[in-house]
Coordinates of C-alpha atoms in Angstrom, one line a residue:
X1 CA 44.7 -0.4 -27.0
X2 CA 45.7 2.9 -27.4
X3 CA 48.9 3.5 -29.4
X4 CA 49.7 7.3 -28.7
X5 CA 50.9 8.8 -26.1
X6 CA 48.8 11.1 -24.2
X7 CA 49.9 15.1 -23.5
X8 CA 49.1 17.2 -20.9
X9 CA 50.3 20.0 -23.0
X10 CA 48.4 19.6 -26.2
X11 CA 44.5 20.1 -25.4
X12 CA 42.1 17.1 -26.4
X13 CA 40.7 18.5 -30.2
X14 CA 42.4 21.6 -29.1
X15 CA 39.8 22.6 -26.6
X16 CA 39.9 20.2 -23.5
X17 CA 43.1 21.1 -21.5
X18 CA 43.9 18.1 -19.3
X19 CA 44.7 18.8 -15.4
X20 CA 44.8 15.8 -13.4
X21 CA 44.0 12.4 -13.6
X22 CA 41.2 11.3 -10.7
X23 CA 40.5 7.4 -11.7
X24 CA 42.2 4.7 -13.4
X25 CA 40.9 1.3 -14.5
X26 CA 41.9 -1.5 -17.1
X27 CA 41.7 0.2 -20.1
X28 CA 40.0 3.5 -18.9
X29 CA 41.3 6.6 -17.4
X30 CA 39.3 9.8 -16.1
X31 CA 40.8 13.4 -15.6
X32 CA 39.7 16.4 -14.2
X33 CA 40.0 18.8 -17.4
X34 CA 39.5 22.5 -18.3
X35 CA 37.1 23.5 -21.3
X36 CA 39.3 26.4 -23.1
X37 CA 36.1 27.1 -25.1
X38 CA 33.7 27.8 -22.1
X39 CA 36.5 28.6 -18.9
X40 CA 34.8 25.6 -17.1
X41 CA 35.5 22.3 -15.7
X42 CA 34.6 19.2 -17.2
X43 CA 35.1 15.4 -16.5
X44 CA 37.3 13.7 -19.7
X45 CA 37.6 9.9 -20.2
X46 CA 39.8 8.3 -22.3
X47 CA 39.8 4.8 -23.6
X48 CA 42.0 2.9 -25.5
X49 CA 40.7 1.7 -29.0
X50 CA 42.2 -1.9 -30.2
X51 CA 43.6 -1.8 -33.4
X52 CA 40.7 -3.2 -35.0
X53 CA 38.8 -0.3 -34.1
X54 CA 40.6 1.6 -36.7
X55 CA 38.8 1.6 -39.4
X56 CA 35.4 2.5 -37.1
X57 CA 36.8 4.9 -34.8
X58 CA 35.4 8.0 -36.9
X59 CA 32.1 7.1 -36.5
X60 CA 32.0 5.9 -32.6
X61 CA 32.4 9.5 -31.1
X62 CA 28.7 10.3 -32.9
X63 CA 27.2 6.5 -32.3
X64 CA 28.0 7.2 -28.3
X65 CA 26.8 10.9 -27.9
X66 CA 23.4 9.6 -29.5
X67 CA 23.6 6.8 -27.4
X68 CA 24.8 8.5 -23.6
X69 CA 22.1 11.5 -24.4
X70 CA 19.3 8.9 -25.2
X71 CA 19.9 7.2 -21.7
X72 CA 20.1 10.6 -19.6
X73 CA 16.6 11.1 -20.7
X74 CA 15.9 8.2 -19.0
X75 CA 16.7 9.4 -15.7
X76 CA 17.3 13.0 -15.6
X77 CA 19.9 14.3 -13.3
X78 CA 21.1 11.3 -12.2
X79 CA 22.6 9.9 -15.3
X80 CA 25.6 12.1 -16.3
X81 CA 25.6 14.4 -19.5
X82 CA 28.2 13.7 -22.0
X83 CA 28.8 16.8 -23.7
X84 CA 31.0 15.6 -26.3
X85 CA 33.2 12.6 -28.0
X86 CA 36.1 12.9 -30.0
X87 CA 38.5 10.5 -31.8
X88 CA 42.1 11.2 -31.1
X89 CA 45.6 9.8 -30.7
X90 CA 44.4 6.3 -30.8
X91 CA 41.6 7.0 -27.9
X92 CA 38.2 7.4 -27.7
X93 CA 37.7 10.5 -25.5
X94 CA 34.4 11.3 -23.8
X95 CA 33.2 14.8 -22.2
X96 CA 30.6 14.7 -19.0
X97 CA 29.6 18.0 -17.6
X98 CA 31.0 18.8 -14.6
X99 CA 29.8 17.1 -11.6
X100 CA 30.1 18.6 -7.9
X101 CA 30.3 15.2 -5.7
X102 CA 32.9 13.0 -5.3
X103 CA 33.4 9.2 -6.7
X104 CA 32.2 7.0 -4.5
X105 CA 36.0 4.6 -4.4
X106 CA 37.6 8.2 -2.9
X107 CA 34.9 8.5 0.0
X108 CA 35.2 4.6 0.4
X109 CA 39.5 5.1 0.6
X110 CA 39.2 8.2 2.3
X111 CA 36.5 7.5 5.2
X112 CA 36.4 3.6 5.7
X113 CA 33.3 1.6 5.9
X114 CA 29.8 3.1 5.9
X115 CA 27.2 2.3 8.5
X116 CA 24.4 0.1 7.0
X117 CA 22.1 2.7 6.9
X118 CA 23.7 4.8 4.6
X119 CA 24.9 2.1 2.5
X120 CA 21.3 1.7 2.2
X121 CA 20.7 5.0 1.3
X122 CA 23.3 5.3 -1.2
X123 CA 22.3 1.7 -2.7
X124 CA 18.7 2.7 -3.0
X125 CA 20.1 5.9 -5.1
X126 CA 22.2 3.3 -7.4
X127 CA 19.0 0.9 -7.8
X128 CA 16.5 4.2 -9.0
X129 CA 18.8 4.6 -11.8
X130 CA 19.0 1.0 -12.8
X131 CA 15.7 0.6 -12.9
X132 CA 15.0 3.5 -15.0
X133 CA 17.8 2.6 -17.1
X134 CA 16.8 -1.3 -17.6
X135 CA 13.0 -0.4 -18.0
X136 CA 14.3 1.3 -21.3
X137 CA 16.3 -1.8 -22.0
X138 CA 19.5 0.0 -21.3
X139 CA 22.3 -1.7 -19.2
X140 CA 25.8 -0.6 -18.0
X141 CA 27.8 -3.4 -17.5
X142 CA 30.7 -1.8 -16.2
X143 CA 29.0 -0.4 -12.6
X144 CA 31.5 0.3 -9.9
X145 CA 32.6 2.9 -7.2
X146 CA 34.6 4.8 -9.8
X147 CA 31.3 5.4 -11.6
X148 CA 29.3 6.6 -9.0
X149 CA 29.4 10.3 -7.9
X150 CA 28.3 10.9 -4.5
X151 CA 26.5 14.9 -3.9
X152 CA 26.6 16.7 -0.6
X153 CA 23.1 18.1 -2.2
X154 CA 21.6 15.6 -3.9
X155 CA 21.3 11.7 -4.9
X156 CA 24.3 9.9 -6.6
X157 CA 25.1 10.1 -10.3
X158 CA 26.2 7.5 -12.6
X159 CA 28.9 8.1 -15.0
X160 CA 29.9 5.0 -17.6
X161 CA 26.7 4.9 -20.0
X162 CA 26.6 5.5 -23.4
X163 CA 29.6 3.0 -24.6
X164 CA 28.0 -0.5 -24.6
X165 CA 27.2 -1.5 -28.2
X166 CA 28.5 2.0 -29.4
X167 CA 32.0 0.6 -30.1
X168 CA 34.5 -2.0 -29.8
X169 CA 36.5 -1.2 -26.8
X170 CA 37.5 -3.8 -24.5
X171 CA 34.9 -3.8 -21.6
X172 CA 34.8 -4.9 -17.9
X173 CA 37.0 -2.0 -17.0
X174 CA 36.5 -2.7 -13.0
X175 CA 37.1 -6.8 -12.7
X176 CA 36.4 -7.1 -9.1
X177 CA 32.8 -6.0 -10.0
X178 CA 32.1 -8.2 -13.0
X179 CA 29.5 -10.6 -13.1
X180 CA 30.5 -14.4 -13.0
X181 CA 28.2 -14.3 -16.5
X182 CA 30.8 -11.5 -17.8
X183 CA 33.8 -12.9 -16.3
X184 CA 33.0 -16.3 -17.9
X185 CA 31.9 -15.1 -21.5
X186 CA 31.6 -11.3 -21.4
X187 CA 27.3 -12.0 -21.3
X188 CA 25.7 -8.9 -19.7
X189 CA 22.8 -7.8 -18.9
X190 CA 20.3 -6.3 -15.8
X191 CA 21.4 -9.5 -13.9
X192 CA 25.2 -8.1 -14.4
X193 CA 24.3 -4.6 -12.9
X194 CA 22.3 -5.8 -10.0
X195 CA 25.8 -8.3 -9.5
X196 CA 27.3 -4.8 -9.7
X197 CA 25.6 -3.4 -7.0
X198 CA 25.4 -6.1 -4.7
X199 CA 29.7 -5.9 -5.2
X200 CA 29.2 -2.0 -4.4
X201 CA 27.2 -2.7 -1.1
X202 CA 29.8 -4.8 -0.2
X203 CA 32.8 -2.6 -0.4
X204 CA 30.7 -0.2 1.3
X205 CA 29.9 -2.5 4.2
X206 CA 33.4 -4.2 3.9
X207 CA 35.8 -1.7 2.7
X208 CA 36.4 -3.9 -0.4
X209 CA 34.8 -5.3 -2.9
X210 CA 33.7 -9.2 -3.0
X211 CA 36.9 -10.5 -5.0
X212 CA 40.1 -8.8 -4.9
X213 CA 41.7 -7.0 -7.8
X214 CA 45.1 -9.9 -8.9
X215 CA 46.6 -7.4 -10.9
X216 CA 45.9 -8.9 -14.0
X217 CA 42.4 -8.6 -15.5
X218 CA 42.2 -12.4 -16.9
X219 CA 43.0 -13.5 -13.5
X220 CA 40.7 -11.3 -11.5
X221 CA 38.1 -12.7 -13.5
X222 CA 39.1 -16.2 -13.2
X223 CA 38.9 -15.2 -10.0
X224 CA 35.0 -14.2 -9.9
X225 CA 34.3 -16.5 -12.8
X226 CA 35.1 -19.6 -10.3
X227 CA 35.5 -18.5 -6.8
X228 CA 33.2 -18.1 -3.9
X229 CA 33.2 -14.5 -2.7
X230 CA 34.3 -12.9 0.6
X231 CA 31.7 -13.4 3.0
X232 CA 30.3 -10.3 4.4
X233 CA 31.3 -9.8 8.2
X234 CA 30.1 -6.2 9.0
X235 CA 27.1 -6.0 6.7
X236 CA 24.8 -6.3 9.7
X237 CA 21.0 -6.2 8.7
X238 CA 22.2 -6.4 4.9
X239 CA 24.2 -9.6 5.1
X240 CA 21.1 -11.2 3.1
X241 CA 20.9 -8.8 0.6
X242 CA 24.6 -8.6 -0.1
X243 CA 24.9 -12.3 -0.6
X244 CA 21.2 -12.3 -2.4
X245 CA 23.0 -10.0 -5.1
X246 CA 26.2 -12.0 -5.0
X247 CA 24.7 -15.3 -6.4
X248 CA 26.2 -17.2 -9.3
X249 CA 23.9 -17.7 -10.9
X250 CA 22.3 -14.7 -12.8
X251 CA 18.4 -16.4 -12.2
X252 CA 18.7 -17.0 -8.5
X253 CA 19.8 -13.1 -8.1
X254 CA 17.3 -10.9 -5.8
X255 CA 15.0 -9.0 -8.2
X256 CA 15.2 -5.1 -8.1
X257 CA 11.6 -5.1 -6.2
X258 CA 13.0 -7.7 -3.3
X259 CA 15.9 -5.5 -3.0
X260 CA 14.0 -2.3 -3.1
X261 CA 12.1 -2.9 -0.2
X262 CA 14.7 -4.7 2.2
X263 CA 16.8 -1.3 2.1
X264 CA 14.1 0.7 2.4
X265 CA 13.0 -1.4 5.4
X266 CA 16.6 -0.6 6.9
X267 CA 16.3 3.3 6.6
X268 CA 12.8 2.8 7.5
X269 CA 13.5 1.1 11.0
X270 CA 16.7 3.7 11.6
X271 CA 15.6 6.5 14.3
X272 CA 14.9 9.9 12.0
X273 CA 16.3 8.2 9.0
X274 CA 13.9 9.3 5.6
X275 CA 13.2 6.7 3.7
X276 CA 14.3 7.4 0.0
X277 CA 12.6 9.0 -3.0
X278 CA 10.7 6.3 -5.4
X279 CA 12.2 5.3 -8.3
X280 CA 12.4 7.4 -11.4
X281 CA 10.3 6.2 -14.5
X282 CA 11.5 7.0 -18.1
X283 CA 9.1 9.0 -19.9
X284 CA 8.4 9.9 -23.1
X285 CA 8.2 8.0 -26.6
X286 CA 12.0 7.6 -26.6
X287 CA 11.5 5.7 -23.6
X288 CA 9.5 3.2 -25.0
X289 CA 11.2 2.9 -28.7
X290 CA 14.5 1.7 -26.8
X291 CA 12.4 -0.5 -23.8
X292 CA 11.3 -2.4 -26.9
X293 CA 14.5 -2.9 -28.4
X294 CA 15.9 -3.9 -25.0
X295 CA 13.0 -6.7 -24.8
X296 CA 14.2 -8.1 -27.8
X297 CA 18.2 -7.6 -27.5
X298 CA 17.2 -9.3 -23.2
X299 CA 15.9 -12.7 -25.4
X300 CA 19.0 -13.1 -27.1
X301 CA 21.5 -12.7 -24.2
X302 CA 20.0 -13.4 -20.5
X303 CA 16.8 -13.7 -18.7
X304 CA 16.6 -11.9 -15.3
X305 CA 16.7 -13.9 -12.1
X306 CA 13.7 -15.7 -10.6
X307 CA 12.0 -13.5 -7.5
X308 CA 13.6 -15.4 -4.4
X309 CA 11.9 -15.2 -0.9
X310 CA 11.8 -11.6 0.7
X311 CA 14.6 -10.9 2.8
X312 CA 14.3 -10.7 6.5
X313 CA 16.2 -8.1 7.8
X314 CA 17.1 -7.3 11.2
X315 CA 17.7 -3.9 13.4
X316 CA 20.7 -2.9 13.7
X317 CA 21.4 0.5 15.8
X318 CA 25.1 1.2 14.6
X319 CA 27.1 4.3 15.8
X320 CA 29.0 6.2 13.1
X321 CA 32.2 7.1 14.1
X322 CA 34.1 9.8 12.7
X323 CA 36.1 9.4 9.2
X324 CA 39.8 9.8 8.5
X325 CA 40.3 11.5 5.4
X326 CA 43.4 10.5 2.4
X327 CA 43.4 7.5 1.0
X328 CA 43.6 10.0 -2.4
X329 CA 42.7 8.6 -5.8
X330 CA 43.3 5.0 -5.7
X331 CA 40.2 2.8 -6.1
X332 CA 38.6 1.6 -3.2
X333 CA 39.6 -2.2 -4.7
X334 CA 43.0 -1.8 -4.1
X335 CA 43.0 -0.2 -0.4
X336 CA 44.0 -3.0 2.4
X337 CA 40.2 -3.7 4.5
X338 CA 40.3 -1.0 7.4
X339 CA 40.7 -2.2 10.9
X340 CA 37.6 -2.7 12.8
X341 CA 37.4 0.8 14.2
X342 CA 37.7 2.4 11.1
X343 CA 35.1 4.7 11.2
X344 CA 32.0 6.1 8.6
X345 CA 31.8 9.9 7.8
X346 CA 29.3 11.4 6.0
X347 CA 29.2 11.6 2.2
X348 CA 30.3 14.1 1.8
X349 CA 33.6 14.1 3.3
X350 CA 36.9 15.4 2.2
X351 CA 40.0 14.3 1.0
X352 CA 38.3 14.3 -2.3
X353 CA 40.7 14.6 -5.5
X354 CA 42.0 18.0 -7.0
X355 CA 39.9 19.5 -9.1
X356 CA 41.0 22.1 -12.0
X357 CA 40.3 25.9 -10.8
X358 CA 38.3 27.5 -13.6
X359 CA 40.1 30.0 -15.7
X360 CA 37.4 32.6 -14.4
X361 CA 37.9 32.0 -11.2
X362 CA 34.8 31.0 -10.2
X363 CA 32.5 28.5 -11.6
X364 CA 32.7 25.1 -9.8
X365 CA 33.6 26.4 -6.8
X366 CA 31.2 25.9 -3.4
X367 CA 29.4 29.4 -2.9
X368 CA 31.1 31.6 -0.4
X369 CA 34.6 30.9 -2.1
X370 CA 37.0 32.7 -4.2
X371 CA 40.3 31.9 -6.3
X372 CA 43.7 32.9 -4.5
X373 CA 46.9 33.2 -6.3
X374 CA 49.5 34.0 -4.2
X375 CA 53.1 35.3 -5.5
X376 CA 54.7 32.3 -4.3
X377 CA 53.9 30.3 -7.2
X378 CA 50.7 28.7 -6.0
X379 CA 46.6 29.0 -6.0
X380 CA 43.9 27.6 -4.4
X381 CA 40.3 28.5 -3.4
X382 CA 39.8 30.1 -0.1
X383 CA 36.9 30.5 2.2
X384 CA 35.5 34.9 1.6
X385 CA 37.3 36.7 3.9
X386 CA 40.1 34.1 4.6
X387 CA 43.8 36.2 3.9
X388 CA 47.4 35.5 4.5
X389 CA 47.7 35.2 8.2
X390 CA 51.9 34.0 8.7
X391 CA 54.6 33.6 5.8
X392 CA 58.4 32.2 6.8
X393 CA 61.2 31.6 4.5
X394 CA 63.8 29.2 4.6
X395 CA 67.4 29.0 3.1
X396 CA 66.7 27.0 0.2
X397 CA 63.8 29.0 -1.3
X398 CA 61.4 27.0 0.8
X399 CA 58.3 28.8 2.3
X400 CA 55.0 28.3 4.4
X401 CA 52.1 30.5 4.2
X402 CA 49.4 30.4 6.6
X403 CA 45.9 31.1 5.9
X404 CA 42.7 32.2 7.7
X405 CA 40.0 34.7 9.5
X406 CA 40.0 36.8 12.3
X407 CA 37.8 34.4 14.8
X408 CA 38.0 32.0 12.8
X409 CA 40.2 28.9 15.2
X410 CA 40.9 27.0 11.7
X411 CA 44.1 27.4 9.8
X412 CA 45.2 26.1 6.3
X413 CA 49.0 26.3 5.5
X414 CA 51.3 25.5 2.3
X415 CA 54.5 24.5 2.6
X416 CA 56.9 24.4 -0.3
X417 CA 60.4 22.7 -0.1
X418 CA 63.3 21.8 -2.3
X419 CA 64.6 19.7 0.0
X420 CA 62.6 16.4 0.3
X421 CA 63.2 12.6 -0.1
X422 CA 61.5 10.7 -3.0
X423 CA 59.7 8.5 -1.1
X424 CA 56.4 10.9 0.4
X425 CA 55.8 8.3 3.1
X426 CA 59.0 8.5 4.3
X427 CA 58.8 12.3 4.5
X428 CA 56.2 12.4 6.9
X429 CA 58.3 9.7 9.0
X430 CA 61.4 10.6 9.0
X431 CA 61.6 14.1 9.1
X432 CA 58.5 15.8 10.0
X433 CA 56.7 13.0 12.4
X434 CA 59.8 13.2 14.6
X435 CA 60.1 17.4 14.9
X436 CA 56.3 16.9 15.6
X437 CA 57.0 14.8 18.6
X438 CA 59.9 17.0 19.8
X439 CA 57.2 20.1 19.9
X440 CA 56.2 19.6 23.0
X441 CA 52.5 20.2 21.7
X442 CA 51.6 17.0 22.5
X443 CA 51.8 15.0 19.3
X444 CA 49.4 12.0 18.7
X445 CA 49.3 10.2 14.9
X446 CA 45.9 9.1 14.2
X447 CA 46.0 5.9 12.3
X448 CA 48.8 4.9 10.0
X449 CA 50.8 7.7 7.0
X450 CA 49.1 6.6 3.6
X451 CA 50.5 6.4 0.8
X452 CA 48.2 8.0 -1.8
X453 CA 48.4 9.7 -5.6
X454 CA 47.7 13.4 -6.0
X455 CA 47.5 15.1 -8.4
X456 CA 48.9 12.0 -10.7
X457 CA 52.3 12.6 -8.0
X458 CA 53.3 10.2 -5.2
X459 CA 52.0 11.5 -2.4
X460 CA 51.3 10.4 1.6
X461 CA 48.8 11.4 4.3
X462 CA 49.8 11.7 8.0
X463 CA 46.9 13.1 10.8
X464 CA 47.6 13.8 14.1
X465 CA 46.1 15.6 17.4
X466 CA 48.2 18.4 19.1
X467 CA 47.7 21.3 22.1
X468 CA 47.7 25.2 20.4
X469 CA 47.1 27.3 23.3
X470 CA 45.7 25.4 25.7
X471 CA 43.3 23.8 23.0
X472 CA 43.1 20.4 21.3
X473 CA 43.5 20.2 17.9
X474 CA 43.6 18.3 14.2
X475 CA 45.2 18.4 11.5
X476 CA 45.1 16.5 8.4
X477 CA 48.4 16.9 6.1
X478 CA 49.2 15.7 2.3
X479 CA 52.4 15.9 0.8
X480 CA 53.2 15.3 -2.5
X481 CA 56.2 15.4 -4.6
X482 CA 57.2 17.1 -7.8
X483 CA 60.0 15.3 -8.4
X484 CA 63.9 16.8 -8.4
X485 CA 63.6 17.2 -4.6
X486 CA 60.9 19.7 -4.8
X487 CA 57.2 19.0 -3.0
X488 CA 54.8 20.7 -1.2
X489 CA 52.5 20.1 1.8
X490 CA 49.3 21.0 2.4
X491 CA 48.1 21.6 6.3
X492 CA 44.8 21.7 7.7
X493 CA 44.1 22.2 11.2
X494 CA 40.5 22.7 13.2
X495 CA 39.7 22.5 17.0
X496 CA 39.1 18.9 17.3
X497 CA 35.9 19.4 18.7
X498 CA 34.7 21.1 15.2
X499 CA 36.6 18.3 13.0
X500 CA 33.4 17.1 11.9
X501 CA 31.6 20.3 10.9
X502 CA 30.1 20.3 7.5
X503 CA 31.3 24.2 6.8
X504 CA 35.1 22.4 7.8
X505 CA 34.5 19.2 5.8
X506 CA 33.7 21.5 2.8
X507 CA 36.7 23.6 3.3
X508 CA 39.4 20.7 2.9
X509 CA 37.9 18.9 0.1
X510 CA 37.7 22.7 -1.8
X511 CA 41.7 23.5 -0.5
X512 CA 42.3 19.8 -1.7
X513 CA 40.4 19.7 -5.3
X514 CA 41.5 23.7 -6.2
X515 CA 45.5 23.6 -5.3
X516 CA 47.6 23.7 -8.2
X517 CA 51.7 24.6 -8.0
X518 CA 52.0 27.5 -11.2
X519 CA 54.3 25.4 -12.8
X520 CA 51.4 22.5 -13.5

């Protein structure tokens, strides 16, 4: 594994400056990160070469930007770029271009469950790029919710490609969605990914994934290697395809084609639902150089499951109920199955992870939004025209600013404190839940306070309804610490008839990714 230790002080080959981490799996870590060269954002993973490595590592950074730009050709836009690999500090560290969506385990932990229809929907967007990618005989073998990007404008993007075969890094970086095959002997192949996908759909549909994550990866794979999985209870009209994908063995799996058309027969039969875009096909000569090496590389490892009967699947007319934002950046493995009424959101929903502010103020950022430094020692990215509405002071050099727009009912406000516990949960708990109650504003929690990671700090989530003038409203609120008794809080309150506006939804997944205290 990796033998240095890593510094968010020194850039990555002096150029990539990293801010926050937003994933974490065995072996493999992702951070939002500033290019210094360019002022942008960019997407950095790091993984930990074994010792044996050593002697190769100066030639894998060139072996896997050859290798991740010959697969993006095979489905353009929905594969993401790398940009560029470096060897450094004992890790192999790979650059993807920025990408404005949000991984799918940080909808999953933020909203809940998702109806069947748009599992479907976001499923069908997963199997286009495996089926370009595995008619050019390219497979991923390490698929799971941390790898897929969901877009408010677009279909998902796959991250992940590019290292299989490139270098000797320990692999199955997501347990709870390996393959029995890969559990059992590390054997991949297409069979693995459509496994892969089938373990996807049923975290979306479940709120976690088939096997649950045993804290050690030999025993999670134990686990999958010899263990039934969880049976699907809320799948609805894709209970067959879920278990279809989840077979043992790799041959009896449901083919891409058989899967194709049952989800496509869900959005189909939804009222107004649009059934998705076809399949992407991999052009050009490149294309067919590497589907013939993939022919020959498929004879040595797996064949691909025999076509089973087509699935039946019935009508389901499911309401989607709202979503409660801020789980934060834990994986959508690790997060305790919502209770029944937890509700589905739309995709693009907020409580997403921070993400760096560029150093020009401007790129990444949704149109319609500008960088705000303010002289208490903070920035974030505001809505045009939003301004300092309300700033109070307190005795130990503790502040809240309020922000918004004249006419506009929606408020964000940033509280700083020098005086909190060092446990975030118990923050919200003990010392603001209670003045909340005592308000006579007519205080009601929504849900449980979550404990959640921000910003790589402990942090905790805490909603709740209240009366402001005769009107209800709700507010969503993350606190995090900074250690030293320091922390902040970040406030965000809409009428709660408007809660689910996509203009709101926007706003507290930009406050959320673009906050940064000046001392980070």
């Amino acid at each position: 594994m990796g033998r240095a230790r890593v510094s968010t002080e020194r850039p990555v080959a002096g150029r990539y400056r990293l801010v926050e981490i937003i994933h974490r799996e065995t072996n493999r870590v992702r951070w939002y990160a500033d290019d210094l060269r360019t002022g942008r954002p960019c997407l950095v993973t790091q993984v930990g070469l074994p010792q044996e490595a050593a002697g190769a590592a100066g030639r894998a950074p060139s072996r896997v930007l050859r290798a991740a730009e010959g697969v993006a050709r095979l489905c353009p836009g929905r594969i993401a770029a790398v940009v560029d690999t470096v060897e450094e500090s004992g890790f192999l560290w790979t650059v993807t271009a920025w990408i404005d969506g949000t991984p799918l385990d940080e909808v999953l932990a933020e909203e809940g469950t998702f109806a069947p229809v748009r599992a479907a929907r976001v499923a069908l967007e997963l199997l286009d790029v495996l089926e370009a990618a595995h008619a050019g005989g390219v497979t991923h073998g390490e698929l799971s919710p941390g790898q897929v990007f969901l877009r408010e404008g677009g279909p998902a993007v796959v991250t992940g490609y590019g290292l299989a075969g490139t270098v000797l890094v320990p692999r199955l970086t997501a347990p709870s969605y390996a393959s029995p095959e890969q559990a059992r002997d590390g054997r991949t192949g297409p069979a693995a990914d459509l496994w892969a996908l089938g373990a996807i759909l049923h975290t979306m549909l479940e709120g976690r994934p088939p096997f649950r994550d045993r804290g050690r990866p030999e025993a999670t794979l134990k686990g999958v290697d010899r263990l039934p999985p969880r049976a699907p209870v809320r799948a609805g009209p894709l209970t067959q395809v879920v278990q279809g994908l989840l077979r043992k063995d790799p041959r009896e799996r449901l083919t891409r084609q058989v899967v194709r058309g049952a989800l496509t027969r869900v959005l189909r039969e939804e009222p107004g639902a649009v059934p998705a875009a076809p399949a992407p096909r991999p052009r050009g000569g490149r294309a067919g150089a590497v589907r013939y090496a993939g022919r020959e590389r498929g004879r040595r490892t797996t064949l691909l499951g025999i076509t089973l009967a087509v699935v039946t699947v019935a009508v389901a007319v499911l309401a989607a109920a709202r979503g409660l934002p801020g789980a934060g950046s834990g994986s959508a493995a690790d997060a305790p199955p919502p209770s029944a009424s937890a509700p589905a959101g739309p995709p693009d929903g907020p409580g997403a992870p921070s993400a760096p502010t560029p150093s020009n103020g401007a790129g990444g950022l949704p149109p319609g939004y500008r960088a705000h430094h303010a002289q208490e020692g903070f920035s974030v990215a505001l809505p045009e025209g939003w301004e300092r509405l309300d700033t109070s002071r307190g005795s130990d050099r503790g502040y809240r600013v309020t922000f918004g727009a004249d006419g506009d009912p929606r408020t964000l406000a940033v509280t700083y404190s020098e005086r909190v516990g060092a446990d975030a949960v118990a923050v919200w708990r003990d010392d603001v839940e209670p003045r909340l109650e005592r308000s006579g504003a007519g205080y009601e929690r929504i849900g449980g306070i979550r404990a959640t990671t921000y910003q790589g700090r402990e942090a905790a989530d805490l909603e709740w309804y209240a009366e402001d003038g005769g009107a209800r409203v709700r507010t969503f609120g993350r606190g995090f610490l900074l250690g030293g008794g320091r922390g902040f809080s970040l406030r965000w309150t809409t009428p709660a008839a408007g809660w689910e506006e996509p203009a709101s939804r926007e706003a507290l997944r930009t406050f959320l990714r673009t906050f940064r205290p000046a001392a980070d």
